[in-house]
Amino acid sequence: MVNTEIPRHYTASPSSFGGTPHLTINRDVTIDLDSTNAFEGKMERPHSFDHANECLVGPEKLLEVWFSASATSLPVNTAPEGLKVVSAETWRDMLDLVNCKILSVVESEHVDAYLLSESSMFVFPHKIILKTCGTTTLLSGLPRMLEIAALVAGFPHAVADLVKGTATAAMPYRVFYSRKNFLFPDRQRGPHRSWRDEVKSLDKLFLGGSAYMIGKMNGEHWYLYLTEPNTILTPPATPDRTDTRTRILQLPSSKTAIPAYHEHEEDGQDETLEILMTDLDEQNAKQFYLDHASAVAEGRYYQQAHKARADAQEHLGTIKEEDSDGCQTPGNIYYSDDTIDIFSNTSDENSGYTSYEDLSFPEELATEGHALGTVVSESSGLAGVYPSSKYPDARIDAYLFTPCGFSANGVVPSPSGCSATHYFTVHVTPEPHCSFASFETDVPSRQTGRETADVIEQVVGIFKPGRFSVTLFEAKAAMSDGSSSDDEDGMGGWRAIQLKAAKRCGRMDNIRGYRRIDRIVHDLEGYELVFKYYERYDWEGGAPRLGEVWF
């Protein structure tokens, strides 16, 4: 008897349950994929390749384009499914401009999660989130993304004008682009060689954007570009146009007016948590190597076979072939000392097979990226961040690269019965000389029943980084429009927001095993931004590798 049980949470084919997220794998891409091709942030491998000098170019680039304030407020004449009407083949053409491939897709009613060779993409009816790593040219795909939203999904748009040199482009509701400082900016390509070039690229598309640098100019910092609600497309270039100036945010902002609140998501909360970790503990990082994962998979395979054999012997017993009169009595089960080993194969061809130790470990469980990705997501504890006991319809699509490296997307339908579906995504490069891991999610803290700091501690405990940064981006509550019944100058609402932020920030300051080095809280055009940087108490790795500094 061979145990062919699929690992828990692994769906290699569409689910038969309506509304349940299901997985489709692009095996044409995954068959020859390894971490060299998957994480192009690494140096090209010359003939005289030296692995010790191979390094990750830097953290991921994150682009979020909203074409409507919510999935329930799509503009008139837009396709009922919004962006979800766009086929994978169409997105594939856009991703070619970004220099990444689709590995697999988890489709659900409210969001389609694309696992990419270079990180992830999430497509909702009203917005698209694209996160890419290495030397990908993410912003090079943005014009095509706007064109697809216009021509395929039917969002309001500006028509192409060949005379003025403009392409057909949907008019976004809001645009967000962010990243941490690059470790090796000189290895980036296209518009990503510097933050200044990225801002210029975005200004060519959108009018009135704002650029920020959050953190220390000569330390760990984070860049952000965002537009105001109802973004206006930039008209053709004029000689007197000035570039957007990057504002440097290092201290909490003063009591400034808070912009009007815009419509939130269906569950009433719009927040994104991102954890960027470097200098991972080497023992913890071993979980994300193929050799280690294969050993774990093999151990589990034989353990399950052993358990199945023991359970069968305990519950099935022996089927006695003849009764006392020498006649067979079909259907009756008898228990005796002459137990038949149901794991023995009695054919002449396989007469030597007598126990589970003789089972042949399936090769795909030792080499197939999605199967091993599922093993790693469970054995590492990542599957427990949003457990199936609380989120029974959640699905994880994970991939383990060869010889190392890991990516995973999670689709998390709300357990409260509302129509919202959220996501999380994880990406890991475990090599000790350039180790990096990222975790991002928009699952609201209110929905989890835990504080944000608890989620941070759970994720950080999986990787045990020497240092990490946290950004928490949260839309303002409806009360934050500056009005208050008991305070005519609007300060009552402001104080309530400050108290809430202070409580959350206070708990986030105390992550077990780490000291908080930097903290910034700022109000940004309808959102509250919290940025924090931590180092492990026993960390002795010296100053952070800055790479890109702002001078």
Coordinates of C-alpha atoms in Angstrom, one line a residue:
M1 CA 0.0 0.0 0.0
V2 CA 1.4 3.4 -1.0
N3 CA 0.4 6.5 0.7
T4 CA -0.6 9.0 -2.0
E5 CA -2.1 11.6 0.3
I6 CA -1.7 15.2 -1.0
P7 CA -0.2 17.5 1.6
R8 CA -2.7 19.5 3.5
H9 CA -3.7 22.9 1.8
Y10 CA -2.2 21.7 -1.5
T11 CA -4.5 22.0 -4.5
A12 CA -3.0 20.8 -7.7
S13 CA -6.2 21.0 -9.6
P14 CA -9.3 23.2 -9.5
S15 CA -11.5 22.7 -6.4
S16 CA -14.9 21.1 -6.9
F17 CA -16.4 23.4 -4.3
G18 CA -17.9 26.4 -5.8
G19 CA -16.4 29.7 -4.6
T20 CA -13.4 28.0 -3.1
P21 CA -10.0 29.3 -4.4
H22 CA -8.3 26.9 -6.7
L23 CA -4.8 26.5 -8.1
T24 CA -3.6 26.3 -11.7
I25 CA 0.1 25.5 -12.3
N26 CA 2.0 26.7 -15.4
R27 CA 4.3 23.7 -15.8
D28 CA 5.9 25.0 -19.0
V29 CA 7.6 27.6 -16.9
T30 CA 8.3 25.6 -13.7
I31 CA 9.9 22.6 -15.4
D32 CA 13.3 24.2 -15.8
L33 CA 13.1 26.9 -13.2
D34 CA 15.7 27.3 -10.6
S35 CA 16.7 30.2 -8.2
T36 CA 19.2 31.5 -10.7
N37 CA 16.4 32.3 -13.2
A38 CA 13.8 33.1 -10.5
F39 CA 15.7 35.7 -8.6
E40 CA 17.3 37.8 -11.3
G41 CA 18.4 40.1 -8.6
K42 CA 21.5 38.0 -8.4
M43 CA 24.5 38.6 -10.5
E44 CA 24.7 36.9 -13.9
R45 CA 26.7 33.6 -13.6
P46 CA 29.9 33.8 -15.6
H47 CA 31.9 30.8 -16.6
S48 CA 34.1 31.3 -13.6
F49 CA 31.2 31.7 -11.2
D50 CA 32.0 32.3 -7.6
H51 CA 29.0 31.6 -5.4
A52 CA 30.5 33.5 -2.5
N53 CA 30.3 36.7 -4.5
E54 CA 26.7 36.2 -5.6
C55 CA 24.4 38.7 -3.9
L56 CA 20.8 39.8 -4.1
V57 CA 20.5 43.1 -5.8
G58 CA 17.9 44.4 -3.3
P59 CA 14.4 44.4 -1.8
E60 CA 11.2 44.2 -3.8
K61 CA 9.5 46.9 -5.7
L62 CA 5.8 47.3 -4.9
L63 CA 3.2 48.9 -7.2
E64 CA -0.5 49.2 -6.3
V65 CA -2.9 50.8 -8.8
W66 CA -6.5 51.4 -7.8
F67 CA -9.0 52.1 -10.6
S68 CA -11.9 52.5 -8.2
A69 CA -12.3 53.1 -4.5
S70 CA -13.8 49.6 -4.0
A71 CA -15.0 46.5 -5.9
T72 CA -18.6 47.6 -5.3
S73 CA -18.2 51.0 -6.8
L74 CA -16.8 50.2 -10.3
P75 CA -17.5 53.0 -12.9
V76 CA -20.4 52.7 -15.3
N77 CA -19.6 50.6 -18.4
T78 CA -16.8 48.8 -16.7
A79 CA -16.8 45.0 -17.0
P80 CA -18.9 43.5 -14.1
E81 CA -15.8 41.6 -12.9
G82 CA -13.5 44.6 -13.4
L83 CA -9.9 43.7 -13.8
K84 CA -10.6 40.0 -13.1
V85 CA -12.1 39.8 -16.6
V86 CA -8.5 40.1 -17.9
S87 CA -7.0 36.7 -19.0
A88 CA -3.8 35.3 -17.7
E89 CA -2.4 35.4 -21.3
T90 CA -3.0 39.2 -21.4
W91 CA -1.3 39.7 -18.1
R92 CA 1.6 37.5 -19.3
D93 CA 2.3 39.9 -22.1
M94 CA 2.5 42.8 -19.6
L95 CA 4.7 40.8 -17.3
D96 CA 7.1 40.2 -20.2
L97 CA 7.9 43.9 -20.1
V98 CA 8.6 43.5 -16.4
N99 CA 10.9 40.5 -17.0
C100 CA 9.1 37.8 -15.0
K101 CA 6.9 34.8 -15.7
I102 CA 3.7 33.3 -14.2
L103 CA 4.3 30.1 -12.2
S104 CA 0.8 29.4 -11.0
V105 CA -2.5 31.1 -10.3
V106 CA -4.9 30.8 -7.4
E107 CA -8.4 31.9 -8.6
S108 CA -11.1 33.0 -6.2
E109 CA -14.3 35.0 -6.4
H110 CA -12.8 38.3 -5.3
V111 CA -9.1 38.1 -6.1
D112 CA -6.7 36.1 -8.4
A113 CA -3.2 35.5 -6.9
Y114 CA -0.4 35.1 -9.4
L115 CA 2.8 33.5 -8.2
L116 CA 5.6 34.8 -10.3
S117 CA 9.2 33.8 -11.1
E118 CA 10.0 37.2 -9.5
S119 CA 7.5 37.5 -6.6
S120 CA 3.7 38.1 -6.9
M121 CA 0.7 39.8 -8.5
F122 CA -2.8 40.1 -7.1
V123 CA -5.7 41.1 -9.3
F124 CA -8.9 42.4 -7.6
P125 CA -11.9 43.8 -9.6
H126 CA -10.9 47.3 -8.8
K127 CA -7.1 47.2 -8.2
I128 CA -3.9 45.4 -9.1
I129 CA -0.9 44.8 -6.8
L130 CA 2.4 43.9 -8.4
K131 CA 5.5 43.1 -6.4
T132 CA 8.7 42.1 -8.1
C133 CA 12.3 41.5 -6.9
G134 CA 15.8 41.7 -8.3
T135 CA 16.5 43.6 -11.5
T136 CA 12.9 43.4 -12.8
T137 CA 11.7 46.5 -14.6
L138 CA 8.3 46.9 -12.8
L139 CA 7.5 50.4 -13.9
S140 CA 8.1 49.5 -17.5
G141 CA 4.9 47.4 -17.4
L142 CA 2.8 50.2 -15.9
P143 CA 1.8 51.9 -19.2
R144 CA 0.6 48.5 -20.6
M145 CA -1.2 47.9 -17.3
L146 CA -3.2 51.1 -17.8
E147 CA -3.9 50.2 -21.4
I148 CA -5.2 46.7 -20.4
A149 CA -7.5 48.3 -17.7
A150 CA -8.9 50.6 -20.4
L151 CA -9.3 48.3 -23.4
V152 CA -10.1 45.0 -21.7
A153 CA -11.8 45.9 -18.4
G154 CA -13.5 49.0 -19.7
F155 CA -12.4 51.5 -17.1
P156 CA -12.7 55.2 -18.0
H157 CA -9.7 56.2 -20.1
A158 CA -7.9 58.7 -22.3
V159 CA -7.8 57.6 -25.9
A160 CA -4.5 57.3 -27.7
D161 CA -3.3 60.3 -29.6
L162 CA -0.5 59.6 -32.0
V163 CA 0.1 63.2 -32.7
K164 CA 0.7 64.1 -29.1
G165 CA 2.5 60.8 -28.5
T166 CA 0.1 59.4 -25.8
A167 CA -1.2 55.9 -25.5
T168 CA -4.6 54.7 -24.4
A169 CA -4.6 54.7 -20.6
A170 CA -7.2 54.1 -17.9
M171 CA -7.5 56.9 -15.3
P172 CA -6.6 55.4 -11.9
Y173 CA -8.3 56.3 -8.7
R174 CA -5.0 56.1 -6.8
V175 CA -1.4 54.9 -7.4
F176 CA 1.1 53.8 -4.8
Y177 CA 4.7 52.8 -5.5
S178 CA 7.2 51.9 -2.7
R179 CA 10.4 50.1 -2.0
K180 CA 13.2 49.9 0.6
N181 CA 16.7 51.3 -0.3
F182 CA 18.5 49.0 -2.8
L183 CA 21.6 47.2 -1.7
F184 CA 23.1 47.4 -5.2
P185 CA 21.4 50.2 -7.2
D186 CA 24.0 50.1 -9.9
R187 CA 22.8 46.7 -11.0
Q188 CA 19.2 47.8 -11.5
R189 CA 17.8 48.4 -15.0
G190 CA 15.5 50.7 -16.8
P191 CA 13.9 53.4 -14.7
H192 CA 15.0 51.7 -11.4
R193 CA 18.6 52.9 -11.3
S194 CA 17.7 55.6 -8.7
W195 CA 14.7 56.8 -6.8
R196 CA 15.0 60.1 -8.8
D197 CA 14.6 58.2 -12.1
E198 CA 11.6 56.2 -10.7
V199 CA 9.9 59.5 -9.7
K200 CA 10.5 61.0 -13.1
S201 CA 9.0 57.8 -14.7
L202 CA 5.9 58.1 -12.6
D203 CA 5.5 61.8 -13.1
K204 CA 5.4 61.2 -16.9
L205 CA 2.2 59.2 -16.3
F206 CA 0.5 61.0 -13.4
L207 CA -0.1 64.6 -12.5
G208 CA 0.3 65.8 -8.9
G209 CA 2.1 62.8 -7.3
S210 CA 4.0 63.1 -4.0
A211 CA 7.3 61.4 -3.3
Y212 CA 8.6 60.7 0.2
M213 CA 11.7 59.2 1.8
I214 CA 11.0 57.7 5.3
G215 CA 13.9 56.9 7.6
K216 CA 17.5 58.0 8.0
M217 CA 19.2 59.5 5.0
N218 CA 22.4 57.6 6.0
G219 CA 20.6 54.6 7.4
E220 CA 17.8 52.2 6.7
H221 CA 15.0 54.0 4.8
W222 CA 12.0 53.4 2.6
Y223 CA 10.7 55.3 -0.4
L224 CA 7.0 56.0 -1.3
Y225 CA 5.3 57.7 -4.2
L226 CA 1.5 58.2 -4.1
T227 CA -1.2 60.1 -5.9
E228 CA -4.3 61.8 -4.6
P229 CA -7.7 60.3 -5.1
N230 CA -9.1 60.6 -8.7
T231 CA -5.6 60.7 -10.2
I232 CA -5.1 62.8 -13.3
L233 CA -3.0 61.5 -16.2
T234 CA -0.1 63.7 -17.1
P235 CA -0.5 65.6 -20.4
P236 CA 2.3 65.5 -23.0
A237 CA 5.5 66.9 -21.7
T238 CA 6.1 70.7 -21.7
P239 CA 9.5 72.4 -21.3
D240 CA 8.6 74.2 -18.1
R241 CA 7.4 71.1 -16.2
T242 CA 9.2 70.5 -12.9
D243 CA 9.8 67.1 -11.3
T244 CA 8.2 66.0 -8.1
R245 CA 10.4 66.8 -5.1
T246 CA 11.0 64.0 -2.6
R247 CA 10.1 65.0 0.9
I248 CA 12.2 63.5 3.7
L249 CA 10.2 62.3 6.7
Q250 CA 12.2 61.7 9.8
L251 CA 10.0 62.8 12.7
P252 CA 6.3 62.5 13.5
S253 CA 4.3 65.1 11.7
S254 CA 2.7 68.1 13.6
K255 CA -1.0 68.7 14.0
T256 CA -1.8 69.2 10.3
A257 CA -5.1 69.0 8.6
I258 CA -6.1 65.5 7.7
P259 CA -7.4 64.9 4.1
A260 CA -10.9 63.7 3.5
Y261 CA -11.5 60.0 4.0
H262 CA -12.2 57.9 0.9
E263 CA -14.4 54.8 0.7
H264 CA -12.8 51.8 2.3
E265 CA -12.9 48.1 1.3
E266 CA -16.0 46.0 1.8
D267 CA -15.0 45.0 5.3
G268 CA -14.4 48.6 6.4
Q269 CA -10.7 48.4 6.8
D270 CA -7.8 49.1 4.4
E271 CA -4.4 48.4 5.8
T272 CA -1.2 46.9 4.5
L273 CA 1.6 45.4 6.7
E274 CA 5.0 44.8 5.2
I275 CA 8.0 43.2 7.1
L276 CA 11.4 43.3 5.4
M277 CA 14.0 41.1 7.0
T278 CA 17.7 40.8 6.4
D279 CA 20.6 38.7 7.9
L280 CA 18.4 35.7 8.6
D281 CA 19.5 33.2 11.2
E282 CA 21.4 30.5 9.3
Q283 CA 19.6 27.6 11.0
N284 CA 16.2 29.1 10.3
A285 CA 17.2 29.9 6.7
K286 CA 18.0 26.2 6.0
Q287 CA 14.3 25.5 5.9
F288 CA 14.3 27.2 2.5
Y289 CA 16.8 25.0 0.8
L290 CA 15.7 22.2 -1.5
D291 CA 17.9 19.6 0.2
H292 CA 16.4 20.3 3.6
A293 CA 12.8 20.4 2.3
S294 CA 13.3 17.1 0.5
A295 CA 14.5 15.5 3.7
V296 CA 11.5 16.8 5.5
A297 CA 9.1 15.6 2.8
E298 CA 10.7 12.2 2.8
G299 CA 10.5 11.8 6.6
R300 CA 6.8 12.8 6.5
Y301 CA 6.1 10.4 3.6
Y302 CA 7.5 7.4 5.5
Q303 CA 6.0 8.5 8.8
Q304 CA 2.5 8.7 7.2
A305 CA 3.1 5.3 5.6
H306 CA 4.0 3.8 8.9
K307 CA 1.0 5.4 10.6
A308 CA -1.3 4.1 7.8
R309 CA 0.0 0.6 8.3
A310 CA -0.4 0.7 12.1
D311 CA -4.0 2.1 11.8
A312 CA -4.9 -0.6 9.2
Q313 CA -3.6 -3.4 11.4
E314 CA -5.4 -2.1 14.4
H315 CA -8.8 -1.6 12.8
L316 CA -9.0 -4.1 9.9
G317 CA -7.5 -7.2 11.5
T318 CA -7.4 -10.4 9.5
I319 CA -10.0 -11.7 6.9
K320 CA -10.3 -15.4 7.6
E321 CA -10.5 -17.3 4.4
E322 CA -12.5 -20.4 5.6
D323 CA -15.0 -21.1 8.3
S324 CA -14.9 -24.2 10.6
D325 CA -16.5 -26.3 7.9
G326 CA -13.8 -25.4 5.4
C327 CA -16.2 -23.1 3.5
Q328 CA -15.4 -19.4 2.8
T329 CA -17.6 -16.9 4.6
P330 CA -17.5 -13.7 2.7
G331 CA -18.0 -10.4 4.5
N332 CA -17.1 -11.7 8.0
I333 CA -14.0 -10.3 9.6
Y334 CA -12.1 -12.4 12.2
Y335 CA -9.1 -11.4 14.4
S336 CA -6.4 -14.0 15.0
D337 CA -2.7 -14.3 15.6
D338 CA -2.2 -15.1 11.9
T339 CA -2.6 -11.5 10.8
I340 CA -2.2 -10.7 7.1
D341 CA 0.2 -7.8 6.5
I342 CA -1.9 -5.6 4.2
F343 CA 1.3 -3.8 3.3
S344 CA 2.8 -7.0 1.8
N345 CA 2.5 -7.5 -1.9
T346 CA 1.9 -11.2 -2.5
S347 CA 2.5 -11.2 -6.3
D348 CA 5.5 -13.1 -7.5
E349 CA 7.0 -10.0 -9.1
N350 CA 7.0 -8.1 -5.8
S351 CA 7.3 -10.9 -3.2
G352 CA 10.3 -9.2 -1.6
Y353 CA 8.2 -6.1 -0.6
T354 CA 7.2 -6.6 3.0
S355 CA 7.2 -3.2 4.9
Y356 CA 6.9 0.5 4.5
E357 CA 10.7 0.9 4.5
D358 CA 10.6 -0.7 1.1
L359 CA 8.4 2.0 -0.3
S360 CA 9.9 4.1 -3.1
F361 CA 9.9 7.8 -2.2
P362 CA 8.2 9.6 -5.2
E363 CA 10.7 11.7 -7.1
E364 CA 8.2 14.6 -7.5
L365 CA 8.1 15.1 -3.7
A366 CA 11.9 15.6 -3.7
T367 CA 12.1 17.9 -6.7
E368 CA 8.7 19.5 -7.7
G369 CA 8.7 23.1 -6.6
H370 CA 5.0 23.4 -5.7
A371 CA 4.9 20.2 -3.7
L372 CA 8.0 21.1 -1.8
G373 CA 6.7 24.7 -1.4
T374 CA 3.7 23.3 0.4
V375 CA 5.9 21.2 2.7
V376 CA 8.0 24.3 3.5
S377 CA 5.0 26.5 4.2
E378 CA 3.7 24.0 6.7
S379 CA 7.0 22.9 8.3
S380 CA 8.3 26.5 8.7
G381 CA 5.1 27.7 10.4
L382 CA 4.0 30.2 7.6
A383 CA 0.8 28.3 7.1
G384 CA 0.0 29.0 10.7
V385 CA 0.0 32.8 10.4
Y386 CA -3.6 32.6 9.1
P387 CA -4.5 29.0 10.1
S388 CA -7.2 26.9 8.5
S389 CA -8.9 26.6 11.8
K390 CA -9.9 30.2 11.6
Y391 CA -9.8 30.6 7.8
P392 CA -11.2 27.3 6.4
D393 CA -11.4 28.6 2.9
A394 CA -7.9 30.1 2.8
R395 CA -5.4 28.7 0.2
I396 CA -1.6 28.9 0.0
D397 CA 0.3 28.6 -3.3
A398 CA 4.0 28.1 -2.5
Y399 CA 7.0 27.3 -4.6
L400 CA 10.5 26.2 -3.6
F401 CA 13.3 27.0 -6.0
T402 CA 16.4 25.0 -6.9
P403 CA 18.8 25.0 -5.1
C404 CA 17.2 27.4 -2.7
G405 CA 14.7 30.3 -2.4
F406 CA 11.0 30.4 -1.7
S407 CA 7.8 32.2 -2.7
A408 CA 4.3 31.9 -1.5
N409 CA 0.9 33.6 -2.0
G410 CA -2.0 33.2 0.4
V411 CA -5.7 34.0 -0.5
V412 CA -7.6 34.6 2.7
P413 CA -11.4 34.9 2.4
S414 CA -13.0 36.7 5.4
P415 CA -14.5 34.3 7.9
S416 CA -17.1 36.9 8.9
G417 CA -19.3 36.3 5.9
C418 CA -18.6 39.6 4.2
S419 CA -17.5 39.7 0.6
A420 CA -13.9 40.7 1.2
T421 CA -11.0 38.5 0.4
H422 CA -7.5 39.4 1.5
Y423 CA -4.0 38.2 0.7
F424 CA -0.5 37.6 2.1
T425 CA 2.7 37.0 0.3
V426 CA 6.2 35.7 1.4
H427 CA 9.5 35.7 -0.5
V428 CA 12.8 34.4 0.8
T429 CA 16.4 34.3 -0.4
P430 CA 18.3 32.3 2.3
E431 CA 21.9 32.5 1.3
P432 CA 23.9 33.7 4.3
H433 CA 25.9 36.4 2.5
C434 CA 22.7 38.1 1.2
S435 CA 19.8 36.6 3.1
F436 CA 16.5 38.4 2.8
A437 CA 12.8 37.7 3.5
S438 CA 9.7 39.7 3.0
F439 CA 6.1 39.3 4.4
E440 CA 3.2 41.4 3.2
T441 CA -0.5 41.2 4.0
D442 CA -3.7 43.2 3.9
V443 CA -5.6 41.0 6.3
P444 CA -7.0 43.5 8.8
S445 CA -5.8 43.2 12.4
R446 CA -9.4 43.5 13.5
Q447 CA -10.3 40.4 11.5
T448 CA -7.5 38.3 13.0
G449 CA -8.4 39.0 16.6
R450 CA -4.7 39.7 17.3
E451 CA -2.7 42.9 17.5
T452 CA -0.4 43.7 14.7
A453 CA 2.6 43.2 17.0
D454 CA 1.6 39.6 17.5
V455 CA 1.6 38.9 13.7
I456 CA 5.0 40.6 13.5
E457 CA 6.4 38.4 16.3
Q458 CA 5.1 35.2 14.7
V459 CA 6.6 36.0 11.3
V460 CA 9.9 37.3 12.7
G461 CA 10.1 34.1 14.8
I462 CA 10.1 32.0 11.6
F463 CA 13.2 33.7 10.2
K464 CA 14.9 35.2 13.2
P465 CA 16.5 38.1 11.2
G466 CA 19.4 40.1 12.5
R467 CA 17.4 43.2 11.6
F468 CA 14.1 44.1 10.0
S469 CA 11.8 47.0 9.2
V470 CA 8.1 47.3 9.4
T471 CA 5.8 49.6 7.4
L472 CA 2.1 49.7 8.3
F473 CA -0.1 51.7 5.9
E474 CA -3.6 52.2 7.1
A475 CA -6.5 54.3 5.7
K476 CA -8.0 56.9 8.0
A477 CA -11.3 56.2 9.8
A478 CA -14.3 58.1 8.7
M479 CA -14.0 60.3 11.8
S480 CA -10.7 61.6 10.6
D481 CA -12.3 64.3 8.4
G482 CA -11.4 66.9 11.0
S483 CA -14.9 67.2 12.5
S484 CA -15.9 66.6 16.1
S485 CA -19.1 67.3 18.0
D486 CA -17.3 68.3 21.2
D487 CA -14.4 70.1 19.6
E488 CA -15.2 72.7 16.9
D489 CA -11.6 73.0 15.7
G490 CA -11.4 69.3 14.9
M491 CA -8.8 68.5 17.5
G492 CA -11.1 65.9 19.2
G493 CA -10.9 63.6 16.1
W494 CA -7.2 64.2 15.8
R495 CA -6.6 63.3 19.5
A496 CA -8.6 60.1 19.1
I497 CA -6.4 59.1 16.1
Q498 CA -3.2 60.0 18.1
L499 CA -4.3 57.8 21.0
K500 CA -5.1 54.9 18.8
A501 CA -1.7 55.2 17.0
A502 CA 0.1 55.6 20.3
K503 CA -1.4 52.4 21.7
R504 CA -0.5 50.4 18.6
C505 CA 2.9 51.9 18.3
G506 CA 3.6 51.2 22.0
R507 CA 2.9 47.5 21.5
M508 CA 4.9 47.4 18.3
D509 CA 7.9 48.9 20.1
N510 CA 8.2 45.8 22.1
I511 CA 8.9 42.9 19.8
R512 CA 10.4 40.0 21.8
G513 CA 14.1 39.6 21.3
Y514 CA 14.5 42.9 19.4
R515 CA 15.2 46.5 20.2
R516 CA 13.4 49.2 18.2
I517 CA 16.0 51.6 16.6
D518 CA 13.8 53.9 14.6
R519 CA 10.2 55.0 14.6
I520 CA 8.3 57.4 12.4
V521 CA 4.5 58.0 12.4
H522 CA 3.2 60.2 9.6
D523 CA -0.1 61.3 8.0
L524 CA -0.1 60.9 4.3
E525 CA -3.1 62.1 2.2
G526 CA -5.8 60.0 3.8
Y527 CA -3.5 57.3 5.3
E528 CA -1.5 56.8 8.4
L529 CA 2.0 55.5 7.9
V530 CA 4.0 53.8 10.6
F531 CA 7.7 52.9 9.9
K532 CA 9.9 51.1 12.4
Y533 CA 13.3 49.5 12.3
Y534 CA 14.6 46.8 14.7
E535 CA 17.8 44.9 15.5
R536 CA 18.1 41.7 17.4
Y537 CA 19.5 42.1 20.9
D538 CA 22.3 39.5 20.3
W539 CA 23.0 40.8 16.8
E540 CA 26.7 41.4 16.1
G541 CA 26.7 42.0 12.4
G542 CA 27.8 45.6 12.4
A543 CA 26.2 48.5 10.5
P544 CA 23.5 47.7 7.9
R545 CA 24.5 47.3 4.3
L546 CA 22.9 50.5 2.9
G547 CA 23.9 50.4 -0.7
E548 CA 21.6 53.3 -1.8
V549 CA 21.9 56.4 0.4
W550 CA 20.2 59.8 0.0
F551 CA 22.7 62.6 -0.2

